mmCIF file of C-alpha atoms in Angstrom:
data_model
loop_
_atom_site.group_PDB
_atom_site.id
_atom_site.type_symbol
_atom_site.label_atom_id
_atom_site.label_comp_id
_atom_site.label_asym_id
_atom_site.label_seq_id
_atom_site.Cartn_x
_atom_site.Cartn_y
_atom_site.Cartn_z
ATOM 1 C CA MET A 1347 0.000 0.000 0.000
ATOM 2 C CA PHE A 1348 2.787 2.384 0.910
ATOM 3 C CA ILE A 1349 4.593 1.699 -2.364
ATOM 4 C CA PHE A 1350 1.377 2.370 -4.320
ATOM 5 C CA VAL A 1351 0.897 5.772 -2.638
ATOM 6 C CA CYS A 1352 4.509 6.720 -3.397
ATOM 7 C CA LEU A 1353 4.050 5.771 -7.045
ATOM 8 C CA CYS A 1354 0.906 7.927 -7.242
ATOM 9 C CA LEU A 1355 2.718 10.907 -5.751
ATOM 10 C CA TRP A 1356 5.619 10.398 -8.172
ATOM 11 C CA THR A 1357 3.338 10.342 -11.192
ATOM 12 C CA LEU A 1358 1.728 13.607 -10.072
ATOM 13 C CA THR A 1359 5.069 15.387 -9.763
ATOM 14 C CA GLY A 1360 4.974 18.651 -11.724
ATOM 15 C CA VAL A 1361 1.216 18.537 -12.379
ATOM 16 C CA PHE A 1362 -1.099 21.171 -10.843
ATOM 17 C CA VAL A 1363 -4.819 21.345 -11.346
ATOM 18 C CA ALA A 1364 -5.970 24.807 -12.401
ATOM 19 C CA ASP A 1365 -8.414 26.393 -9.980
ATOM 20 C CA ALA A 1366 -9.061 29.639 -11.883
ATOM 21 C CA VAL A 1367 -8.839 31.133 -15.352
ATOM 22 C CA LYS A 1368 -5.739 33.295 -15.761
ATOM 23 C CA SER A 1369 -5.535 36.298 -18.084
ATOM 24 C CA GLU A 1370 -2.809 37.408 -20.484
ATOM 25 C CA SER A 1371 -2.730 40.522 -22.684
ATOM 26 C CA VAL A 1372 -0.397 41.428 -25.521
ATOM 27 C CA THR A 1373 -0.192 43.832 -28.445
ATOM 28 C CA GLU A 1374 -0.497 42.447 -31.960
ATOM 29 C CA GLY A 1375 2.879 41.378 -33.387
ATOM 30 C CA GLU A 1376 4.425 40.583 -30.010
ATOM 31 C CA SER A 1377 5.196 37.078 -28.720
ATOM 32 C CA VAL A 1378 3.459 35.674 -25.669
ATOM 33 C CA SER A 1379 4.233 32.636 -23.527
ATOM 34 C CA LEU A 1380 1.387 30.652 -21.962
ATOM 35 C CA ASN A 1381 2.553 28.849 -18.829
ATOM 36 C CA SER A 1382 1.625 25.211 -18.440
ATOM 37 C CA SER A 1383 2.172 25.355 -14.633
ATOM 38 C CA LEU A 1384 4.304 22.208 -14.944
ATOM 39 C CA THR A 1385 7.810 21.876 -13.554
ATOM 40 C CA GLN A 1386 8.557 18.926 -15.813
ATOM 41 C CA ILE A 1387 6.786 16.510 -18.142
ATOM 42 C CA GLN A 1388 6.565 12.831 -17.196
ATOM 43 C CA THR A 1389 7.514 10.333 -19.866
ATOM 44 C CA HIS A 1390 4.298 8.363 -19.450
ATOM 45 C CA GLU A 1391 1.942 11.303 -20.124
ATOM 46 C CA ASP A 1392 0.773 13.309 -23.100
ATOM 47 C CA ILE A 1393 0.368 17.073 -22.615
ATOM 48 C CA GLU A 1394 -2.125 18.761 -24.938
ATOM 49 C CA TRP A 1395 -2.896 22.405 -25.735
ATOM 50 C CA LYS A 1396 -6.290 23.441 -27.068
ATOM 51 C CA PHE A 1397 -7.532 26.731 -28.442
ATOM 52 C CA GLY A 1398 -11.183 26.579 -27.480
ATOM 53 C CA ASP A 1399 -12.086 23.022 -28.591
ATOM 54 C CA ILE A 1400 -9.359 22.847 -31.269
ATOM 55 C CA LEU A 1401 -6.276 20.729 -30.556
ATOM 56 C CA ILE A 1402 -3.284 22.791 -31.665
ATOM 57 C CA ALA A 1403 -0.215 21.211 -30.024
ATOM 58 C CA LYS A 1404 0.905 18.227 -27.995
ATOM 59 C CA VAL A 1405 3.966 16.871 -26.180
ATOM 60 C CA ASN A 1406 3.911 13.060 -26.395
ATOM 61 C CA LYS A 1407 5.317 10.499 -23.983
ATOM 62 C CA ASN A 1408 8.709 10.689 -25.640
ATOM 63 C CA LYS A 1409 8.767 14.485 -25.053
ATOM 64 C CA GLU A 1410 8.401 15.128 -28.741
ATOM 65 C CA SER A 1411 6.496 18.247 -29.800
ATOM 66 C CA VAL A 1412 3.667 17.728 -32.234
ATOM 67 C CA PHE A 1413 1.843 20.639 -33.919
ATOM 68 C CA TYR A 1414 -1.443 20.282 -35.704
ATOM 69 C CA ASN A 1415 -2.087 22.036 -38.973
ATOM 70 C CA THR A 1416 -5.692 21.166 -39.574
ATOM 71 C CA THR A 1417 -7.951 23.709 -41.220
ATOM 72 C CA ALA A 1418 -9.061 25.054 -37.841
ATOM 73 C CA ALA A 1419 -5.577 25.061 -36.327
ATOM 74 C CA GLY A 1420 -3.855 26.274 -39.485
ATOM 75 C CA ARG A 1421 -3.921 29.886 -38.294
ATOM 76 C CA PHE A 1422 -1.011 29.027 -35.972
ATOM 77 C CA ARG A 1423 1.174 27.492 -38.699
ATOM 78 C CA GLY A 1424 4.852 28.143 -37.923
ATOM 79 C CA ARG A 1425 4.062 30.352 -34.938
ATOM 80 C CA LEU A 1426 3.979 27.858 -32.031
ATOM 81 C CA LYS A 1427 6.766 26.587 -29.779
ATOM 82 C CA LEU A 1428 6.758 24.182 -26.813
ATOM 83 C CA ASP A 1429 9.449 23.928 -24.148
ATOM 84 C CA GLN A 1430 10.370 21.042 -21.806
ATOM 85 C CA THR A 1431 7.806 22.127 -19.213
ATOM 86 C CA GLY A 1432 5.017 22.115 -21.789
ATOM 87 C CA SER A 1433 4.609 25.913 -21.862
ATOM 88 C CA LEU A 1434 3.331 27.236 -25.199
ATOM 89 C CA THR A 1435 4.773 30.287 -26.956
ATOM 90 C CA ILE A 1436 2.856 32.076 -29.701
ATOM 91 C CA ILE A 1437 5.118 34.071 -32.048
ATOM 92 C CA ASN A 1438 3.972 37.144 -33.955
ATOM 93 C CA SER A 1439 0.572 37.195 -32.248
ATOM 94 C CA ARG A 1440 -2.571 38.278 -34.090
ATOM 95 C CA THR A 1441 -5.893 39.636 -32.903
ATOM 96 C CA THR A 1442 -7.495 36.395 -34.097
ATOM 97 C CA ASP A 1443 -5.385 34.561 -31.490
ATOM 98 C CA SER A 1444 -7.540 36.018 -28.711
ATOM 99 C CA GLY A 1445 -9.479 33.351 -26.841
ATOM 100 C CA LEU A 1446 -9.372 30.587 -24.250
ATOM 101 C CA TYR A 1447 -6.348 28.254 -24.128
ATOM 102 C CA THR A 1448 -6.356 25.031 -22.114
ATOM 103 C CA VAL A 1449 -3.462 22.737 -21.250
ATOM 104 C CA SER A 1450 -4.284 19.263 -19.931
ATOM 105 C CA SER A 1451 -2.815 15.857 -19.248
ATOM 106 C CA SER A 1452 -4.437 12.518 -19.892
ATOM 107 C CA ARG A 1453 -6.188 12.876 -16.527
ATOM 108 C CA ASP A 1454 -6.728 16.541 -15.637
ATOM 109 C CA THR A 1455 -7.031 20.067 -16.916
ATOM 110 C CA ILE A 1456 -3.829 21.699 -15.711
ATOM 111 C CA ASN A 1457 -4.227 25.337 -16.652
ATOM 112 C CA THR A 1458 -6.679 27.645 -18.449
ATOM 113 C CA ILE A 1459 -5.625 31.013 -19.861
ATOM 114 C CA ASN A 1460 -7.724 33.729 -21.458
ATOM 115 C CA LEU A 1461 -5.544 35.529 -24.002
ATOM 116 C CA THR A 1462 -6.405 38.970 -25.401
ATOM 117 C CA VAL A 1463 -4.406 40.300 -28.345
ATOM 118 C CA TYR A 1464 -4.985 44.022 -28.882
ATOM 119 C CA ALA A 1465 -4.506 45.668 -32.245
ATOM 120 C CA ARG A 1466 -1.728 48.210 -32.605
ATOM 121 C CA LEU A 1467 -2.992 51.675 -31.795
ATOM 122 C CA PRO A 1468 -2.735 54.407 -34.420
ATOM 123 C CA VAL A 1469 -1.832 57.934 -33.397
ATOM 124 C CA PRO A 1470 -5.079 59.971 -33.276
ATOM 125 C CA VAL A 1471 -5.438 62.916 -35.660
ATOM 126 C CA ILE A 1472 -6.625 66.403 -34.596
ATOM 127 C CA SER A 1473 -8.279 68.597 -37.223
ATOM 128 C CA SER A 1474 -10.631 71.544 -37.467
ATOM 129 C CA ASN A 1475 -14.336 70.809 -37.768
ATOM 130 C CA SER A 1476 -14.858 73.145 -40.730
ATOM 131 C CA SER A 1477 -18.603 72.490 -40.835
ATOM 132 C CA GLN A 1478 -19.034 74.344 -37.522
ATOM 133 C CA ASN A 1479 -16.185 76.861 -37.683
ATOM 134 C CA SER A 1480 -16.577 80.261 -39.298
ATOM 135 C CA SER A 1481 -14.489 83.411 -39.424
ATOM 136 C CA SER A 1482 -17.187 85.386 -37.609
ATOM 137 C CA SER A 1483 -17.552 82.907 -34.751
ATOM 138 C CA SER A 1484 -15.779 83.608 -31.465
ATOM 139 C CA SER A 1485 -15.474 79.872 -30.715
ATOM 140 C CA CYS A 1486 -14.059 76.947 -32.632
ATOM 141 C CA SER A 1487 -14.729 73.235 -32.995
ATOM 142 C CA LEU A 1488 -12.016 70.569 -33.143
ATOM 143 C CA VAL A 1489 -12.310 66.870 -33.905
ATOM 144 C CA CYS A 1490 -10.045 64.026 -32.832
ATOM 145 C CA SER A 1491 -10.221 60.939 -35.066
ATOM 146 C CA ALA A 1492 -8.999 57.341 -35.057
ATOM 147 C CA VAL A 1493 -9.562 54.771 -37.804
ATOM 148 C CA ASN A 1494 -9.982 50.985 -37.721
ATOM 149 C CA VAL A 1495 -10.002 50.627 -33.938
ATOM 150 C CA SER A 1496 -11.951 48.505 -31.468
ATOM 151 C CA HIS A 1497 -12.047 48.058 -27.686
ATOM 152 C CA VAL A 1498 -10.459 51.464 -27.173
ATOM 153 C CA THR A 1499 -11.238 54.764 -25.472
ATOM 154 C CA LEU A 1500 -10.838 58.087 -27.278
ATOM 155 C CA SER A 1501 -10.446 61.072 -24.936
ATOM 156 C CA TRP A 1502 -9.778 64.817 -24.917
ATOM 157 C CA PHE A 1503 -7.456 65.931 -22.125
ATOM 158 C CA LYS A 1504 -6.599 69.355 -20.707
ATOM 159 C CA GLY A 1505 -3.391 68.788 -18.841
ATOM 160 C CA ASN A 1506 -4.001 65.619 -16.810
ATOM 161 C CA SER A 1507 -7.780 66.056 -16.589
ATOM 162 C CA VAL A 1508 -10.225 64.303 -18.910
ATOM 163 C CA PHE A 1509 -12.374 66.782 -20.810
ATOM 164 C CA SER A 1510 -14.559 64.253 -22.653
ATOM 165 C CA SER A 1511 -14.297 60.657 -23.882
ATOM 166 C CA ILE A 1512 -16.057 57.915 -25.842
ATOM 167 C CA ARG A 1513 -15.748 54.131 -25.689
ATOM 168 C CA VAL A 1514 -15.404 52.198 -28.967
ATOM 169 C CA SER A 1515 -16.272 48.519 -28.456
ATOM 170 C CA ASP A 1516 -16.798 47.122 -31.939
ATOM 171 C CA LEU A 1517 -14.457 47.587 -34.871
ATOM 172 C CA SER A 1518 -15.102 51.019 -36.346
ATOM 173 C CA SER A 1519 -13.748 52.371 -39.616
ATOM 174 C CA ARG A 1520 -13.629 55.851 -38.081
ATOM 175 C CA SER A 1521 -14.288 57.234 -34.617
ATOM 176 C CA ASP A 1522 -14.601 60.980 -33.987
ATOM 177 C CA LEU A 1523 -14.675 63.004 -30.763
ATOM 178 C CA LEU A 1524 -15.612 66.699 -30.982
ATOM 179 C CA LEU A 1525 -14.339 69.495 -28.769
ATOM 180 C CA HIS A 1526 -15.855 73.017 -28.672
ATOM 181 C CA LEU A 1527 -13.676 75.805 -27.258
ATOM 182 C CA GLU A 1528 -13.466 79.579 -27.076
ATOM 183 C CA CYS A 1529 -9.693 79.401 -27.463
ATOM 184 C CA VAL A 1530 -6.902 76.841 -27.236
ATOM 185 C CA ASP A 1531 -3.418 76.479 -25.806
ATOM 186 C CA ASP A 1532 -0.819 73.714 -25.820
ATOM 187 C CA SER A 1533 -2.313 72.001 -22.741
ATOM 188 C CA TYR A 1534 -4.931 70.152 -24.833
ATOM 189 C CA SER A 1535 -4.282 66.653 -26.164
ATOM 190 C CA CYS A 1536 -6.173 63.702 -27.626
ATOM 191 C CA VAL A 1537 -5.455 60.203 -26.274
ATOM 192 C CA LEU A 1538 -6.361 56.819 -27.765
ATOM 193 C CA ASN A 1539 -5.874 53.945 -25.333
ATOM 194 C CA ASN A 1540 -6.692 50.334 -24.551
ATOM 195 C CA PRO A 1541 -5.973 48.495 -21.267
ATOM 196 C CA ILE A 1542 -2.259 48.037 -22.071
ATOM 197 C CA ARG A 1543 -1.224 50.812 -24.492
ATOM 198 C CA ASN A 1544 -1.971 54.430 -25.390
ATOM 199 C CA GLN A 1545 -1.200 56.907 -28.180
ATOM 200 C CA THR A 1546 -1.265 60.687 -27.629
ATOM 201 C CA GLN A 1547 -1.562 63.617 -30.022
ATOM 202 C CA HIS A 1548 -0.870 67.076 -28.558
ATOM 203 C CA LEU A 1549 -2.645 70.144 -29.852
ATOM 204 C CA ASN A 1550 0.343 72.266 -30.850
ATOM 205 C CA ASN A 1551 -1.056 73.735 -34.060
ATOM 206 C CA THR A 1552 -2.732 76.889 -32.809
ATOM 207 C CA GLN A 1553 -3.805 77.785 -36.353
ATOM 208 C CA LEU A 1554 -6.703 75.398 -35.896
ATOM 209 C CA CYS A 1555 -8.341 77.710 -33.357
ATOM 210 C CA HIS A 1556 -8.050 81.056 -31.575
ATOM 211 C CA THR A 1557 -5.089 81.233 -29.243
ATOM 212 C CA CYS A 1558 -5.851 82.000 -25.612
ATOM 213 C CA ALA A 1559 -4.414 85.234 -24.230
ATOM 214 C CA ALA A 1560 -1.036 84.710 -22.610
ATOM 215 C CA GLY A 1561 -1.024 84.747 -18.846
ATOM 216 C CA PRO A 1562 1.225 83.707 -15.985
ATOM 217 C CA PRO A 1563 1.790 79.998 -15.508
ATOM 218 C CA VAL A 1564 -0.704 78.171 -13.335
ATOM 219 C CA SER A 1565 1.812 77.719 -10.531
ATOM 220 C CA LEU A 1566 2.726 81.414 -10.686
ATOM 221 C CA THR A 1567 -0.935 82.403 -10.707
ATOM 222 C CA VAL A 1568 -1.565 80.299 -7.624
ATOM 223 C CA LEU A 1569 1.485 81.822 -5.924
ATOM 224 C CA ILE A 1570 0.368 85.365 -6.763
ATOM 225 C CA SER A 1571 -3.151 84.626 -5.546
ATOM 226 C CA ALA A 1572 -1.829 83.209 -2.290
ATOM 227 C CA ALA A 1573 0.465 86.224 -1.756
ATOM 228 C CA ALA A 1574 -2.376 88.634 -2.531
ATOM 229 C CA ALA A 1575 -4.651 86.841 -0.107
ATOM 230 C CA ALA A 1576 -1.982 86.987 2.619
ATOM 231 C CA ALA A 1577 -1.358 90.699 1.963
ATOM 232 C CA ALA A 1578 -5.093 91.430 2.033
ATOM 233 C CA GLY A 1579 -5.393 89.574 5.333
ATOM 234 C CA SER A 1580 -2.509 91.552 6.834
ATOM 235 C CA LEU A 1581 -4.012 94.848 5.668
ATOM 236 C CA LEU A 1582 -7.337 93.937 7.223
ATOM 237 C CA ILE A 1583 -5.650 93.166 10.551
ATOM 238 C CA VAL A 1584 -3.679 96.446 10.500
ATOM 239 C CA ALA A 1585 -6.803 98.399 9.559
ATOM 240 C CA ALA A 1586 -8.800 96.772 12.358
ATOM 241 C CA VAL A 1587 -6.098 97.587 14.945
ATOM 242 C CA GLY A 1588 -5.874 101.188 13.662
ATOM 243 C CA ILE A 1589 -9.643 101.697 13.822
ATOM 244 C CA PHE A 1590 -9.704 100.265 17.347
ATOM 245 C CA CYS A 1591 -6.954 102.650 18.518
ATOM 246 C CA ILE A 1592 -8.665 105.678 16.918
ATOM 247 C CA CYS A 1593 -12.001 104.790 18.470
ATOM 248 C CA ARG A 1594 -10.428 104.282 21.881
ATOM 249 C CA LYS A 1595 -8.580 107.626 21.696
ATOM 250 C CA HIS A 1596 -11.736 109.410 20.578
ATOM 251 C CA ARG A 1597 -13.688 107.873 23.427
ATOM 252 C CA ASN A 1598 -11.130 109.044 26.038
ATOM 253 C CA THR A 1599 -11.100 112.575 24.576
ATOM 254 C CA HIS A 1600 -14.877 112.714 24.659
ATOM 255 C CA ARG A 1601 -14.907 111.662 28.325
ATOM 256 C CA GLU A 1602 -12.423 114.414 29.287
ATOM 257 C CA GLU A 1603 -14.472 117.056 27.469
ATOM 258 C CA THR A 1604 -17.636 115.871 29.201
ATOM 259 C CA ARG A 1605 -16.032 116.144 32.635
ATOM 260 C CA ALA A 1606 -14.726 119.655 31.845
ATOM 261 C CA GLU A 1607 -18.217 120.821 30.888
ATOM 262 C CA GLU A 1608 -19.687 119.575 34.201
ATOM 263 C CA ILE A 1609 -17.311 121.737 36.386
ATOM 264 C CA THR A 1610 -18.619 125.333 37.121
ATOM 265 C CA TYR A 1611 -16.013 127.884 37.977
ATOM 266 C CA ALA A 1612 -17.204 130.872 40.161
ATOM 267 C CA ASP A 1613 -15.369 134.197 40.405
ATOM 268 C CA PRO A 1614 -14.287 134.972 44.015
ATOM 269 C CA THR A 1615 -16.038 137.993 45.716
ATOM 270 C CA PHE A 1616 -14.173 139.790 48.408
ATOM 271 C CA ASN A 1617 -16.245 141.998 50.932
ATOM 272 C CA THR A 1618 -14.516 144.875 52.799
ATOM 273 C CA ARG A 1619 -15.309 144.849 56.452
ATOM 274 C CA ASN A 1620 -16.509 148.237 57.919
ATOM 275 C CA ARG A 1621 -14.796 148.429 61.261
ATOM 276 C CA ASN A 1622 -16.471 151.704 62.325
ATOM 277 C CA LYS A 1623 -19.898 150.378 61.568
ATOM 278 C CA SER A 1624 -19.229 147.320 63.589
ATOM 279 C CA ARG A 1625 -18.129 149.356 66.550
ATOM 280 C CA ALA A 1626 -21.123 151.622 66.248
ATOM 281 C CA THR A 1627 -23.359 148.667 66.162
ATOM 282 C CA GLU A 1628 -21.744 147.288 69.191
ATOM 283 C CA GLU A 1629 -22.182 150.638 70.976
ATOM 284 C CA ASP A 1630 -25.816 150.784 70.057
ATOM 285 C CA ASN A 1631 -26.364 147.557 71.798
ATOM 286 C CA VAL A 1632 -24.645 148.670 75.048
ATOM 287 C CA GLU A 1633 -26.863 149.827 77.948
ATOM 288 C CA TYR A 1634 -25.422 152.095 80.635
ATOM 289 C CA THR A 1635 -26.513 151.939 84.280
ATOM 290 C CA SER A 1636 -25.349 153.713 87.433
ATOM 291 C CA VAL A 1637 -23.323 151.780 89.889
ATOM 292 C CA PRO A 1638 -24.297 152.489 93.574
ATOM 293 C CA HIS A 1639 -21.484 153.490 95.889
ATOM 294 C CA GLU A 1640 -21.263 152.114 99.436
ATOM 295 C CA SER A 1641 -20.839 154.424 102.276
#
């Protein structure tokens, strides 16, 4: 029994059962390697690769690579390679190579990979929308275009901020994205992107639209605004302190004037005393009487 278990473990060496679908992405024309998740191939097993339900390659028990060139699998003619671990490499990938790939042994499915091959992205083209532009108009209309694209996003950017965008899912011979502006500068750009690549066209031809009036850089404008705000705040503080001091001084002056008005100053009156009259008055009040003499 023990020997049987050891033999089973030995036969499973290097084989892992896939528990989830893995994803791979590549741009058309590039090579991509699909991992078999095997560390080595056992001599008693066949390892097979399928694209959907189509058998496209196999490593037999003698570790010999076999490639199938049937009508369905013929699209891969001369573009497949297998290594000693059973991993599959697709050379010069095409968009038609996108799909589900499965590697399996004679017993189990080992790995499942969902491959997406994206078409090469063209550089978008910016032009003037002459049907809406006129010499008398104060605004202008621009159009960003991309041809023969699918599963992409076409966007207008101003700096690092998205202005507008559209999603193109199915293959389109031409995709256009309009932009209406009063004026333009070199901060506008059109970007065409998919999940792994992008192409950018900057708006550097100002002849397509009115040029915005020159002004200080954004960073300088922010700095000037901040300095002006700080200066205004300081002036307000100084003005408030000055008004407070003036009001306080005025209040003290008003109090002193009020107190001065409440004090009444009287002129001193000096009366001259009539000494003779006083004596006369005293004499008028004196009564004389005779004093008896004793004998």
